[in-house]
CSV table of C-alpha atoms in Angstrom, one decimal:
chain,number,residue,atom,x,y,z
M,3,UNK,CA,-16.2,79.7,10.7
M,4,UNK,CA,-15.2,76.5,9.8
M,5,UNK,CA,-16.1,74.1,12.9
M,6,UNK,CA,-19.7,76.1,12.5
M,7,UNK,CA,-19.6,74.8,8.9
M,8,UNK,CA,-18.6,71.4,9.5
M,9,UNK,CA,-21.4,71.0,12.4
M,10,UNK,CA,-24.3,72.4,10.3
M,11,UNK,CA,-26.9,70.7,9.4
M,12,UNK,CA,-26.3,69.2,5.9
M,13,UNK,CA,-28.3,67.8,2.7
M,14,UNK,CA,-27.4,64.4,1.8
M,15,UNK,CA,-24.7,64.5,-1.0
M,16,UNK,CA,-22.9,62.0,-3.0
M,17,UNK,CA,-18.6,62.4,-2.0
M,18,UNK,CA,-15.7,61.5,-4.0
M,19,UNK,CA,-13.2,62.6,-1.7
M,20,UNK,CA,-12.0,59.1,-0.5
M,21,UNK,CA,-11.4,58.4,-4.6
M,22,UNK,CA,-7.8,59.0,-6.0
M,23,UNK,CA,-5.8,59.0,-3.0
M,24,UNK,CA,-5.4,62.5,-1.1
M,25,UNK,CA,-6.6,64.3,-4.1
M,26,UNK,CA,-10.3,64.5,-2.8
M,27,UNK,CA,-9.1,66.0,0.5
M,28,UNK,CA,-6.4,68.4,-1.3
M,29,UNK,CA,-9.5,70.2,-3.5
M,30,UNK,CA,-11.6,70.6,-0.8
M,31,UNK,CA,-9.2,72.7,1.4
M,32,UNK,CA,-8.3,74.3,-1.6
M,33,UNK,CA,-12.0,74.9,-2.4
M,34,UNK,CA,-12.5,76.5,1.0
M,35,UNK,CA,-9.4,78.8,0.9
M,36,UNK,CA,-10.8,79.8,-2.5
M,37,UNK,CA,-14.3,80.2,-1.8
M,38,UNK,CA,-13.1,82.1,1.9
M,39,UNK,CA,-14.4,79.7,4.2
M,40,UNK,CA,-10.2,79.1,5.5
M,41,UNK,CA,-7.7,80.9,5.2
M,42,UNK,CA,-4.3,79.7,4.3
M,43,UNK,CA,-1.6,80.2,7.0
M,44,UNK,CA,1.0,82.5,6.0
M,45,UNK,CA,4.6,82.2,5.9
């Protein structure tokens, strides 16, 4: 579900993931665990 996400077609959006180091990055995944669209892997 992901890769089909990630190759849809998309609006134009402004990003700050690339601002405070790896924080951007780290609240997206944890976005799309919350919101379903990943799943976490379990220990």
């Amino acid at each position: 579900k992901v890769t089909e996400i990630l190759r849809s077609k998309m609006d134009d959006s402004l990003s700050t993931i690339h601002v405070e180091r790896d924080r951007g990055i780290n609240n997206l995944i944890l976005s799309a665990i919350l919101l379903r669209i990943a799943t976490a892997k379990l220990e």
